[in-house]
PDB file of C-alpha atoms in Angstrom:
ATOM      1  CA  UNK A   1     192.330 -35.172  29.609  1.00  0.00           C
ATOM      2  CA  UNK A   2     189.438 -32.809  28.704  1.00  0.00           C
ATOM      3  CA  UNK A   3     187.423 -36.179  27.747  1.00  0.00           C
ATOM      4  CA  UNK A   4     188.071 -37.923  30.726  1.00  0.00           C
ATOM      5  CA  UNK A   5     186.861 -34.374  32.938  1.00  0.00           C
ATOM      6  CA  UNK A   6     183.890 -34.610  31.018  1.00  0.00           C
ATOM      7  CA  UNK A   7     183.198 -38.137  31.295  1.00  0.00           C
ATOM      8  CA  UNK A   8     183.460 -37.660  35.563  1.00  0.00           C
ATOM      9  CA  UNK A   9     181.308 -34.151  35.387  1.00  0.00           C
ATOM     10  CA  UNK A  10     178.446 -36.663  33.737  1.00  0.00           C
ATOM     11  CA  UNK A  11     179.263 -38.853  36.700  1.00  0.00           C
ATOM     12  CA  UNK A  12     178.081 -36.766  39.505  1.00  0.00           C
ATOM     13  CA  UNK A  13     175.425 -35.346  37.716  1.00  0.00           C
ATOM     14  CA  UNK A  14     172.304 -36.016  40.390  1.00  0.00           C
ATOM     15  CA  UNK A  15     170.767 -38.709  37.803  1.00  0.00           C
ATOM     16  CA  UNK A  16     173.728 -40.410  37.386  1.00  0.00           C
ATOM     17  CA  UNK A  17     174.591 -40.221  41.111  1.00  0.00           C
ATOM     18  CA  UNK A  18     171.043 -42.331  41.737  1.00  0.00           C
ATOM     19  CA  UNK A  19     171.437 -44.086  39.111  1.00  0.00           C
ATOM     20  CA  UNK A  20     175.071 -45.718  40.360  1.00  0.00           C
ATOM     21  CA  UNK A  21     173.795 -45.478  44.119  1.00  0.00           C
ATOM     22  CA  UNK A  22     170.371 -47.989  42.968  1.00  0.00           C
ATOM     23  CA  UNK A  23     172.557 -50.010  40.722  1.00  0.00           C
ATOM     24  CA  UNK A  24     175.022 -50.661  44.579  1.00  0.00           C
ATOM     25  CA  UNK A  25     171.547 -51.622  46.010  1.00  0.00           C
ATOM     26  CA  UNK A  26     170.922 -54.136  43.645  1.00  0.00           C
ATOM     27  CA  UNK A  27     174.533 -55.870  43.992  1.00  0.00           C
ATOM     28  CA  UNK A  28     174.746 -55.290  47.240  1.00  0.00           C
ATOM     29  CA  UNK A  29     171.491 -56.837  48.260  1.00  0.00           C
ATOM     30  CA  UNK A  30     172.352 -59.610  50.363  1.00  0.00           C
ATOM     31  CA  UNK A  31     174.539 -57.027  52.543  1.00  0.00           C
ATOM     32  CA  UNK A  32     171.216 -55.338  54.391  1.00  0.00           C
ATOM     33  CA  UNK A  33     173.594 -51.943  56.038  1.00  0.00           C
ATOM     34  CA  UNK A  34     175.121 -51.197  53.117  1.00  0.00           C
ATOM     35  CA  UNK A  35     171.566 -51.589  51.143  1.00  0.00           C
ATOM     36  CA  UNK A  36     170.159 -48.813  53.101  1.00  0.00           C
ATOM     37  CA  UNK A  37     172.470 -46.848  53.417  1.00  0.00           C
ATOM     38  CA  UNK A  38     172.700 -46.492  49.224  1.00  0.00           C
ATOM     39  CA  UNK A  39     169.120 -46.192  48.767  1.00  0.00           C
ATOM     40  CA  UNK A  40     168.861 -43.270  51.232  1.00  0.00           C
ATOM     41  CA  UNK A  41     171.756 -41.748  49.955  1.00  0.00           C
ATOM     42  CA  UNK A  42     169.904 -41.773  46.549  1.00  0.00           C
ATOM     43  CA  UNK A  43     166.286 -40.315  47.966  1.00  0.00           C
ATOM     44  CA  UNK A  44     168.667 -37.428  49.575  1.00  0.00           C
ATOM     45  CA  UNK A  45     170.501 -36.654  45.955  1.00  0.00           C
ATOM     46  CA  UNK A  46     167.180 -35.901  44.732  1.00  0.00           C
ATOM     47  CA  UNK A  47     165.811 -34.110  47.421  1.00  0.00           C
ATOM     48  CA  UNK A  48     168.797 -31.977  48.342  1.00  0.00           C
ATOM     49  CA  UNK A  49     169.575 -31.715  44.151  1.00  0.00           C
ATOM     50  CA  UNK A  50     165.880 -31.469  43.327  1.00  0.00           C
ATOM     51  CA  UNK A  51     165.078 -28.438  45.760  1.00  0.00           C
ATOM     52  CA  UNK A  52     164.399 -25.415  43.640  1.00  0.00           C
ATOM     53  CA  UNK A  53     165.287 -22.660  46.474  1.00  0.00           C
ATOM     54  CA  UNK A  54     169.011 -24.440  46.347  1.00  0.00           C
ATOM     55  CA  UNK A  55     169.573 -24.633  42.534  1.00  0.00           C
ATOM     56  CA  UNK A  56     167.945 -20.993  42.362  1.00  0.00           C
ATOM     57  CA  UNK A  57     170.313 -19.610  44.756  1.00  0.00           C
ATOM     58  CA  UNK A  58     173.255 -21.323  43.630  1.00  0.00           C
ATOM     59  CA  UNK A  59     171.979 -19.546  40.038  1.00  0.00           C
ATOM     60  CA  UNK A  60     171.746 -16.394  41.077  1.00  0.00           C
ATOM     61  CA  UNK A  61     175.150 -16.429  42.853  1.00  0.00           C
ATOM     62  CA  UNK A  62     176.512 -17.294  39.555  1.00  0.00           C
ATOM     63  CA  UNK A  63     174.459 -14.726  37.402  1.00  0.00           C
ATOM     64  CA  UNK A  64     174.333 -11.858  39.247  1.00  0.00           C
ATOM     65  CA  UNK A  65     177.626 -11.206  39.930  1.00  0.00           C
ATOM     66  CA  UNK A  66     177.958  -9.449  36.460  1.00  0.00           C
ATOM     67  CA  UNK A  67     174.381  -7.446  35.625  1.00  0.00           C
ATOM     68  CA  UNK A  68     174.625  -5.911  32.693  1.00  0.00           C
ATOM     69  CA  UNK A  69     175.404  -2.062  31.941  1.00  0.00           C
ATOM     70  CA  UNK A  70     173.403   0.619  31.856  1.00  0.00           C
ATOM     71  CA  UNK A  71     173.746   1.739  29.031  1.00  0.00           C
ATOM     72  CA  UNK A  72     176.010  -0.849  27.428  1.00  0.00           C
ATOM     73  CA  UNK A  73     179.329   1.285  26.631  1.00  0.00           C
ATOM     74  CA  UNK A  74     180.570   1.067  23.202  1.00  0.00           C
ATOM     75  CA  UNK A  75     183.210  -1.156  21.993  1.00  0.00           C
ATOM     76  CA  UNK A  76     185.818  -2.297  19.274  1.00  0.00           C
ATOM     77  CA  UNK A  77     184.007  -5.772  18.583  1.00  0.00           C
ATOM     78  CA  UNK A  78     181.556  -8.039  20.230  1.00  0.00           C
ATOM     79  CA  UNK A  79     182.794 -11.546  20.793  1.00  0.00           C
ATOM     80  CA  UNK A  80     179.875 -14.504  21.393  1.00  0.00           C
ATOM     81  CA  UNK A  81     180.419 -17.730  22.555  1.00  0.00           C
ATOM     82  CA  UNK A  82     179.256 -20.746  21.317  1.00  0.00           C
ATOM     83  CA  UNK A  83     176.165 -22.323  22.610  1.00  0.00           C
ATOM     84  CA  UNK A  84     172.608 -22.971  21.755  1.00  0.00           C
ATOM     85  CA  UNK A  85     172.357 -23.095  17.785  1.00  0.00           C
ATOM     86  CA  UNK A  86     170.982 -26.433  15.916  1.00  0.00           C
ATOM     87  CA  UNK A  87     172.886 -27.029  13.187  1.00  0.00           C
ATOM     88  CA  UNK A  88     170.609 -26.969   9.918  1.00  0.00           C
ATOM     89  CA  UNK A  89     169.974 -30.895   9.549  1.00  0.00           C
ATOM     90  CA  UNK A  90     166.861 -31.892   8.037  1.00  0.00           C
ATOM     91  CA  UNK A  91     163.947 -32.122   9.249  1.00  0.00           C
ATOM     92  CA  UNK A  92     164.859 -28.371  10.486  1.00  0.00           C
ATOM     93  CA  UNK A  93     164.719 -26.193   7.706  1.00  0.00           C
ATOM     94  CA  UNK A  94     166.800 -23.360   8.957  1.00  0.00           C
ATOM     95  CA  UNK A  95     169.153 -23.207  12.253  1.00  0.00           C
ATOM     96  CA  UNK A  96     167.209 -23.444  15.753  1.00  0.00           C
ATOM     97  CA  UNK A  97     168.165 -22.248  18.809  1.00  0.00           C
ATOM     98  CA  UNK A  98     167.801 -23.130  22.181  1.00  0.00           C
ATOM     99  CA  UNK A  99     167.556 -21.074  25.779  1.00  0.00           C
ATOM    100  CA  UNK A 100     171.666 -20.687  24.896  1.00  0.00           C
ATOM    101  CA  UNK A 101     170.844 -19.340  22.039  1.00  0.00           C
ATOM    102  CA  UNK A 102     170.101 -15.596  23.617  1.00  0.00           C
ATOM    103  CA  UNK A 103     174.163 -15.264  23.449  1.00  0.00           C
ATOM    104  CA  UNK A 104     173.671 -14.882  19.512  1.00  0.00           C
ATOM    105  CA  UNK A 105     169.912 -12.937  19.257  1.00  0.00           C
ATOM    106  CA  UNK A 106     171.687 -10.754  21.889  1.00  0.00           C
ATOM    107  CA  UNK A 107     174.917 -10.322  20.287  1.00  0.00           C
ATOM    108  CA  UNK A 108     172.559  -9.141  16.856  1.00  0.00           C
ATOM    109  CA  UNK A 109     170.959  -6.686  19.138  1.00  0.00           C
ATOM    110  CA  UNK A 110     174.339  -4.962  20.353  1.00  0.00           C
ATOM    111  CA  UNK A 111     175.654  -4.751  16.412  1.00  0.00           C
ATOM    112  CA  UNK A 112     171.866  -3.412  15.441  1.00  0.00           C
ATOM    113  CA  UNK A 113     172.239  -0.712  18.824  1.00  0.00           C
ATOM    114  CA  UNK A 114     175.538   0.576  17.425  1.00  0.00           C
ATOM    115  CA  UNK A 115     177.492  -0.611  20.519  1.00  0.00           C
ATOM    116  CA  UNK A 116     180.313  -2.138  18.190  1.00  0.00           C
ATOM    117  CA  UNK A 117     180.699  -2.640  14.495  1.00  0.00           C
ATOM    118  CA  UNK A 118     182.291  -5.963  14.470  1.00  0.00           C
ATOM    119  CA  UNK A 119     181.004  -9.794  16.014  1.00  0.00           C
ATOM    120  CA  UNK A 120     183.132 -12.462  16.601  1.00  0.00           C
ATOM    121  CA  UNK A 121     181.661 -16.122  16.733  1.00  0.00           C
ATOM    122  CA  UNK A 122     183.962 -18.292  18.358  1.00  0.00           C
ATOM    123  CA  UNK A 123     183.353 -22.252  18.874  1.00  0.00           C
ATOM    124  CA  UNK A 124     184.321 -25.337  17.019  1.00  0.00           C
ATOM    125  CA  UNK A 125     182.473 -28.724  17.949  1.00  0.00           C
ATOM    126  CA  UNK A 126     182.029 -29.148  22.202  1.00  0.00           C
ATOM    127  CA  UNK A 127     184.214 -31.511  23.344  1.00  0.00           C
ATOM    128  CA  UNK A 128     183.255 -34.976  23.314  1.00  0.00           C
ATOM    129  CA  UNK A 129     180.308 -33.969  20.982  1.00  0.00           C
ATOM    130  CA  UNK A 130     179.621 -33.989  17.332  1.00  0.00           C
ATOM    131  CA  UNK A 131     178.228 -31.490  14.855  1.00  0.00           C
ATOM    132  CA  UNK A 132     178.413 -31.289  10.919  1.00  0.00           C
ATOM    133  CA  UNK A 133     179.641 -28.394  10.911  1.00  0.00           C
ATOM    134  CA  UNK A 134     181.714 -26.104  13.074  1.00  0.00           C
ATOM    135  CA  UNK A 135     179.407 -24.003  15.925  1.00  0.00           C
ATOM    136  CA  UNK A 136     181.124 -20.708  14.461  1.00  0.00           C
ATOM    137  CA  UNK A 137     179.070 -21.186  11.091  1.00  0.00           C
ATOM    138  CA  UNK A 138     176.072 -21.492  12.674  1.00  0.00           C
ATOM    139  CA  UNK A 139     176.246 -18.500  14.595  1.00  0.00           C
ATOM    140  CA  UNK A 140     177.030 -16.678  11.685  1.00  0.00           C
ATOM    141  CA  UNK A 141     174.161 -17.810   9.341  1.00  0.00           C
ATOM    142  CA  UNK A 142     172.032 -17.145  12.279  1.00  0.00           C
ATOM    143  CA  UNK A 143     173.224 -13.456  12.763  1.00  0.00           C
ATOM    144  CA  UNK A 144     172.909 -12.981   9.072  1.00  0.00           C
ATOM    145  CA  UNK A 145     169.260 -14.142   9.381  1.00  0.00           C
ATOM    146  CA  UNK A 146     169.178 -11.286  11.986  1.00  0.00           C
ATOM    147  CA  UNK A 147     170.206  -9.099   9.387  1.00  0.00           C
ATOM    148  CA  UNK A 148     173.412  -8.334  10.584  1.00  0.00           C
ATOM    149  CA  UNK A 149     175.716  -7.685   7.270  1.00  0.00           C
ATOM    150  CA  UNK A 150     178.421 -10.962   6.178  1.00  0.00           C
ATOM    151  CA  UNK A 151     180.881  -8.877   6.455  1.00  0.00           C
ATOM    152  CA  UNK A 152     180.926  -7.341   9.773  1.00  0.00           C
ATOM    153  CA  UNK A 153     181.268 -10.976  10.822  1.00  0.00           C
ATOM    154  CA  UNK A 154     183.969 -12.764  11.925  1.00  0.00           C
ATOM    155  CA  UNK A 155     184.612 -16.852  12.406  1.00  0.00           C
ATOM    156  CA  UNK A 156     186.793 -18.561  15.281  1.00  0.00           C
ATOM    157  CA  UNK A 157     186.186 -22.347  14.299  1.00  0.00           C
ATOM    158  CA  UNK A 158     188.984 -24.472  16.442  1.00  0.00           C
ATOM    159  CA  UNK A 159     187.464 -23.824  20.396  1.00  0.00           C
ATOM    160  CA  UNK A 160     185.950 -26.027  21.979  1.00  0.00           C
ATOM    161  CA  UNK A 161     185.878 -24.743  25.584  1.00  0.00           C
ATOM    162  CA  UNK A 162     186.080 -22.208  27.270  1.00  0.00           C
ATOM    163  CA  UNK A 163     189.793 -21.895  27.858  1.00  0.00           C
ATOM    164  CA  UNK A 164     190.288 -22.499  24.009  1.00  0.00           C
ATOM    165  CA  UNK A 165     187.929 -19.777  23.551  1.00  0.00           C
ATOM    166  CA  UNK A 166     190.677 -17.003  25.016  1.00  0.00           C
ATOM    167  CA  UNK A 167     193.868 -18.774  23.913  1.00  0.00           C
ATOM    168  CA  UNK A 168     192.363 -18.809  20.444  1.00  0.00           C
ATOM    169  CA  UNK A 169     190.722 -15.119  20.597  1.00  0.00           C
ATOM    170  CA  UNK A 170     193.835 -13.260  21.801  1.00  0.00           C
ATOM    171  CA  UNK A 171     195.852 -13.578  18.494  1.00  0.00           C
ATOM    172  CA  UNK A 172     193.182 -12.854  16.427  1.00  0.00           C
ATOM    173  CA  UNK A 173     192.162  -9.341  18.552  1.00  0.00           C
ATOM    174  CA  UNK A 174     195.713  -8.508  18.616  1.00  0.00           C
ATOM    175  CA  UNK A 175     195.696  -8.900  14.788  1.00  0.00           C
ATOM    176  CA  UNK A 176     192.445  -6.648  14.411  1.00  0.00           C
ATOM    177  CA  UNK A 177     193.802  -3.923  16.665  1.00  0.00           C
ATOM    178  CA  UNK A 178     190.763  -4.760  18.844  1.00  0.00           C
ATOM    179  CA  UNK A 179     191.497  -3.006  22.181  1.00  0.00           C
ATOM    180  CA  UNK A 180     187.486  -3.225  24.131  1.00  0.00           C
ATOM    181  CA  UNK A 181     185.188  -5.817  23.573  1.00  0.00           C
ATOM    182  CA  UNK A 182     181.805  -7.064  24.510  1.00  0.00           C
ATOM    183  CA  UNK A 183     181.625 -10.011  25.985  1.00  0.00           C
ATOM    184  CA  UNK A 184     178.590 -11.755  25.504  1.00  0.00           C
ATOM    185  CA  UNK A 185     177.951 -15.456  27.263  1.00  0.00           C
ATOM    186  CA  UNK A 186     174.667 -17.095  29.264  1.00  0.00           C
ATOM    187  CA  UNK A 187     174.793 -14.781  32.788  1.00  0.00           C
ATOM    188  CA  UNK A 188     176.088 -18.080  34.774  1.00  0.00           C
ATOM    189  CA  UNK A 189     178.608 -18.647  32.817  1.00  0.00           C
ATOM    190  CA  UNK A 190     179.594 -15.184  32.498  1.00  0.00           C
ATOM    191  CA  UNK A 191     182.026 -15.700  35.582  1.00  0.00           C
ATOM    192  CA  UNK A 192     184.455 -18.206  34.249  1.00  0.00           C
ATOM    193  CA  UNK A 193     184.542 -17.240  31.178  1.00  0.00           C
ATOM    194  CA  UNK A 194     185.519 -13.542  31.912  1.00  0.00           C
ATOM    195  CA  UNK A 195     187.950 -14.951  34.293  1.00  0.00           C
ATOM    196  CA  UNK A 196     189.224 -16.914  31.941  1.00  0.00           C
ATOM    197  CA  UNK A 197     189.940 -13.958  29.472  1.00  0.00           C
ATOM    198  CA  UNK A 198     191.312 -11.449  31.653  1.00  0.00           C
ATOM    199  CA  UNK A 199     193.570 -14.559  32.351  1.00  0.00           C
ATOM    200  CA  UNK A 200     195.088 -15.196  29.081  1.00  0.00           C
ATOM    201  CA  UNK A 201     194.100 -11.922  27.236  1.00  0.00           C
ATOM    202  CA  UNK A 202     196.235  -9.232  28.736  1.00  0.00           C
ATOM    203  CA  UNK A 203     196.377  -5.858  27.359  1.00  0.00           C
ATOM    204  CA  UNK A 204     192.276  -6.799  26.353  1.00  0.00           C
ATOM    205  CA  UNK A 205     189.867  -4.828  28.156  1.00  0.00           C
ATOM    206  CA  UNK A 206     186.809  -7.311  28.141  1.00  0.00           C
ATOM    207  CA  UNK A 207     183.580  -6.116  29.316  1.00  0.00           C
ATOM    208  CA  UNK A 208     180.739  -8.200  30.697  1.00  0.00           C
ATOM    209  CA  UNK A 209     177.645  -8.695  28.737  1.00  0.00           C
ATOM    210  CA  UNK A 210     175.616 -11.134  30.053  1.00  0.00           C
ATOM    211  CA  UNK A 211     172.171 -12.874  28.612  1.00  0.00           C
ATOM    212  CA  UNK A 212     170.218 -15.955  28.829  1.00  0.00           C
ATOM    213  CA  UNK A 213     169.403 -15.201  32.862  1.00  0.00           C
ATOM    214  CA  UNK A 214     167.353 -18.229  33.951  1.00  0.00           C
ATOM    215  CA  UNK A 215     167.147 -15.695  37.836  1.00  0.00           C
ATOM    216  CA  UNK A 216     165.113 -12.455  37.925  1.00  0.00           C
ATOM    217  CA  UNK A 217     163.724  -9.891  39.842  1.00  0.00           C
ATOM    218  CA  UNK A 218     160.814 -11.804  41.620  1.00  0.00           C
ATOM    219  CA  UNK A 219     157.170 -11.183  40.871  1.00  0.00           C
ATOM    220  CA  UNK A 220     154.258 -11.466  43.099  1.00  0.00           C
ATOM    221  CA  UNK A 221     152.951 -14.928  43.340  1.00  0.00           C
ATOM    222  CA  UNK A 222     150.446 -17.060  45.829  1.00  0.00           C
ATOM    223  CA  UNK A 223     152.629 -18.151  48.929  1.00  0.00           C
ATOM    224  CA  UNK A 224     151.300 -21.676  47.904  1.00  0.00           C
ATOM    225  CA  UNK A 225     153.749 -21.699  44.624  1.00  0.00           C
ATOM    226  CA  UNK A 226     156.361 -21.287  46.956  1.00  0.00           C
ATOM    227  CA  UNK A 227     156.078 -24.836  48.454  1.00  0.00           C
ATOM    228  CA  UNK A 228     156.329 -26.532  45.030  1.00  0.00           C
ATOM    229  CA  UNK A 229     160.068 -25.400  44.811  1.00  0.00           C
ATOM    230  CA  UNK A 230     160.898 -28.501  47.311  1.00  0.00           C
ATOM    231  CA  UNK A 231     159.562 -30.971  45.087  1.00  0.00           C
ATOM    232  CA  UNK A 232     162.053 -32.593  42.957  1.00  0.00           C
ATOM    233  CA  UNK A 233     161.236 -32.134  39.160  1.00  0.00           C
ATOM    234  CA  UNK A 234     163.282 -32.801  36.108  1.00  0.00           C
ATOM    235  CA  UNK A 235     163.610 -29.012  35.843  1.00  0.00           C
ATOM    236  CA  UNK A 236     165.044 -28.232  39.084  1.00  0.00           C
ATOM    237  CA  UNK A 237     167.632 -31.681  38.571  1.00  0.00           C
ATOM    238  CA  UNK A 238     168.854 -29.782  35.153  1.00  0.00           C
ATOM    239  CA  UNK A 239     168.707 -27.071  37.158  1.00  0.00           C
ATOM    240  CA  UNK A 240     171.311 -28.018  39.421  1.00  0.00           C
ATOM    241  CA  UNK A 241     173.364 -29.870  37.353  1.00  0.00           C
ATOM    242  CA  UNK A 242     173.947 -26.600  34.987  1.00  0.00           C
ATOM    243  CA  UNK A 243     175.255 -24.624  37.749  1.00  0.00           C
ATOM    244  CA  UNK A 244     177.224 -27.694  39.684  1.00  0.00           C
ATOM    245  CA  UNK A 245     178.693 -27.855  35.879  1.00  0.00           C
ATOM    246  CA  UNK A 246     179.369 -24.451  36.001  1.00  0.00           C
ATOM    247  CA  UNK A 247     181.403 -24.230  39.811  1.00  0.00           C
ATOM    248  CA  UNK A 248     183.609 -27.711  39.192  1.00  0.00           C
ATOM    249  CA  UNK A 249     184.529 -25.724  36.321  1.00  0.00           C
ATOM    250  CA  UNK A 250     185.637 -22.724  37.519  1.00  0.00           C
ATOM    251  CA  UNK A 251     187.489 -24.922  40.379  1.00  0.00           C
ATOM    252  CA  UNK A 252     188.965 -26.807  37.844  1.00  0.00           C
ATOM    253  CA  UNK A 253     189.978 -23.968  35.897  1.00  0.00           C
ATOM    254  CA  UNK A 254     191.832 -22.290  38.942  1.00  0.00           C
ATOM    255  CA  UNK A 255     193.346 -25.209  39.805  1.00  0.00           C
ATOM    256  CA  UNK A 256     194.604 -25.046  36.357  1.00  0.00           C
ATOM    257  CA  UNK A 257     195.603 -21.412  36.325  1.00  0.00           C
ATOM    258  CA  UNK A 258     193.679 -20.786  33.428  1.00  0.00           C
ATOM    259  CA  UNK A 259     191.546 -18.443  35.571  1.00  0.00           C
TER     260      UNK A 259
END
């Protein structure tokens, strides 16, 4: 079932969603209301999807509702979920990371700040995707590239989502004696997956460290910039479809009682 939610989530992505409203145009031509009506239904999905006030404030909703500590307490291990690393694969000589990849650069900062003495990598291929080689490992080789020491490192390799993430965690921190833990995600998805883990990790005390915040603290700018937030960029469309990703799963996950 996981492929098939993943296969609809792509579906009402705001390309997609123009993309199937244009393709009713053209087989609907010869039927003039229903023409219209498709084709404005497609200039609003990029205008309503493409507005950078809406996907910012839907962002910040998301990311600010766990800021980090100050200070970070201390913990028994730091647990980072997968996201963000390029697998070694030639042409790239070493593993690459992209904005998702904070989660592990931030994860190497905790361990190097003393905050706790152990990291957990957790993530097997994403569903639907492919990968040579399990997420977990690249984390790993990454953090050791961050000098962080092979052995204070630890490998989950069988996730692939979120809910996996927790089901397949809570054994292994029950095994370790691991009683607090850091955990470290991108701030919007910080939400669902700590709901998910207080869920099915009881007796855990999990605290929130959040990274990869695409929403800050504003900074002076001319009033004209402003305006450009309405127009409707590729940017603010992946923009919007991160964080509608990120709410039809949490509503998903409730209405699976996994959060």
């Amino acid at each position: 079932m996981d492929w098939l939610y993943n296969i609809s989530l792509k579906l009402l992505y705001p390309t997609s969603l123009c993309l199937v409203l244009l393709l009713a145009v053209a087989f609907l031509r010869k039927r003039k209301v229903a023409t219209r009506i498709c084709f404005w239904m497609a200039v609003a999905v990029l205008l309503v999807c493409g507005n950078g006030w809406l996907s910012g404030g839907l962002i910040r909703h998301l990311e600010w509702q766990y800021l980090p500590s100050n200070p970070v307490p201390e913990a028994d291990c730091v647990v980072i979920l997968s996201g963000g690393v390029l697998s070694r694969i030639p042409p790239r000589p070493t593993i690459e990371v992209g904005e998702a990849g904070d989660r592990v650069l931030y994860g190497a900062y905790l361990f190097r700040q003393g905050k706790a003495p152990r990291i957990i990598c957790t993530g097997n291929v994403a569903t639907g995707g492919f990968a040579a080689r399990p997420i977990a490992e690249d984390m790993a080789e990454l953090l050791e590239m961050l000098q962080v020491p092979k052995d204070a490192i630890i490998t989950e390799e069988k996730s692939g989502n979120t809910r996996e993430h927790a089901r397949n965690l809570y054994p292994l921190l029950q095994e370790k004696g691991f009683k607090r833990v850091l955990l470290v995600t991108s701030a919007m998805h910080m939400p669902r997956s700590i709901g998910v883990f207080r869920r099915l990790c009881p007796e855990i005390e999990f605290i929130p460290a959040p990274t990869d915040f695409q929403v800050t603290e504003r900074i002076p700018r001319p009033w004209y910039y402003q305006l450009t937030a309405v127009i409707p960029t590729p940017r603010h469309l992946l923009d919007f479809s991160e964080v509608m990703h990120e709410y039809l799963g949490m509503a998903y996950y409730k209405a699976r009682g996994w959060m």
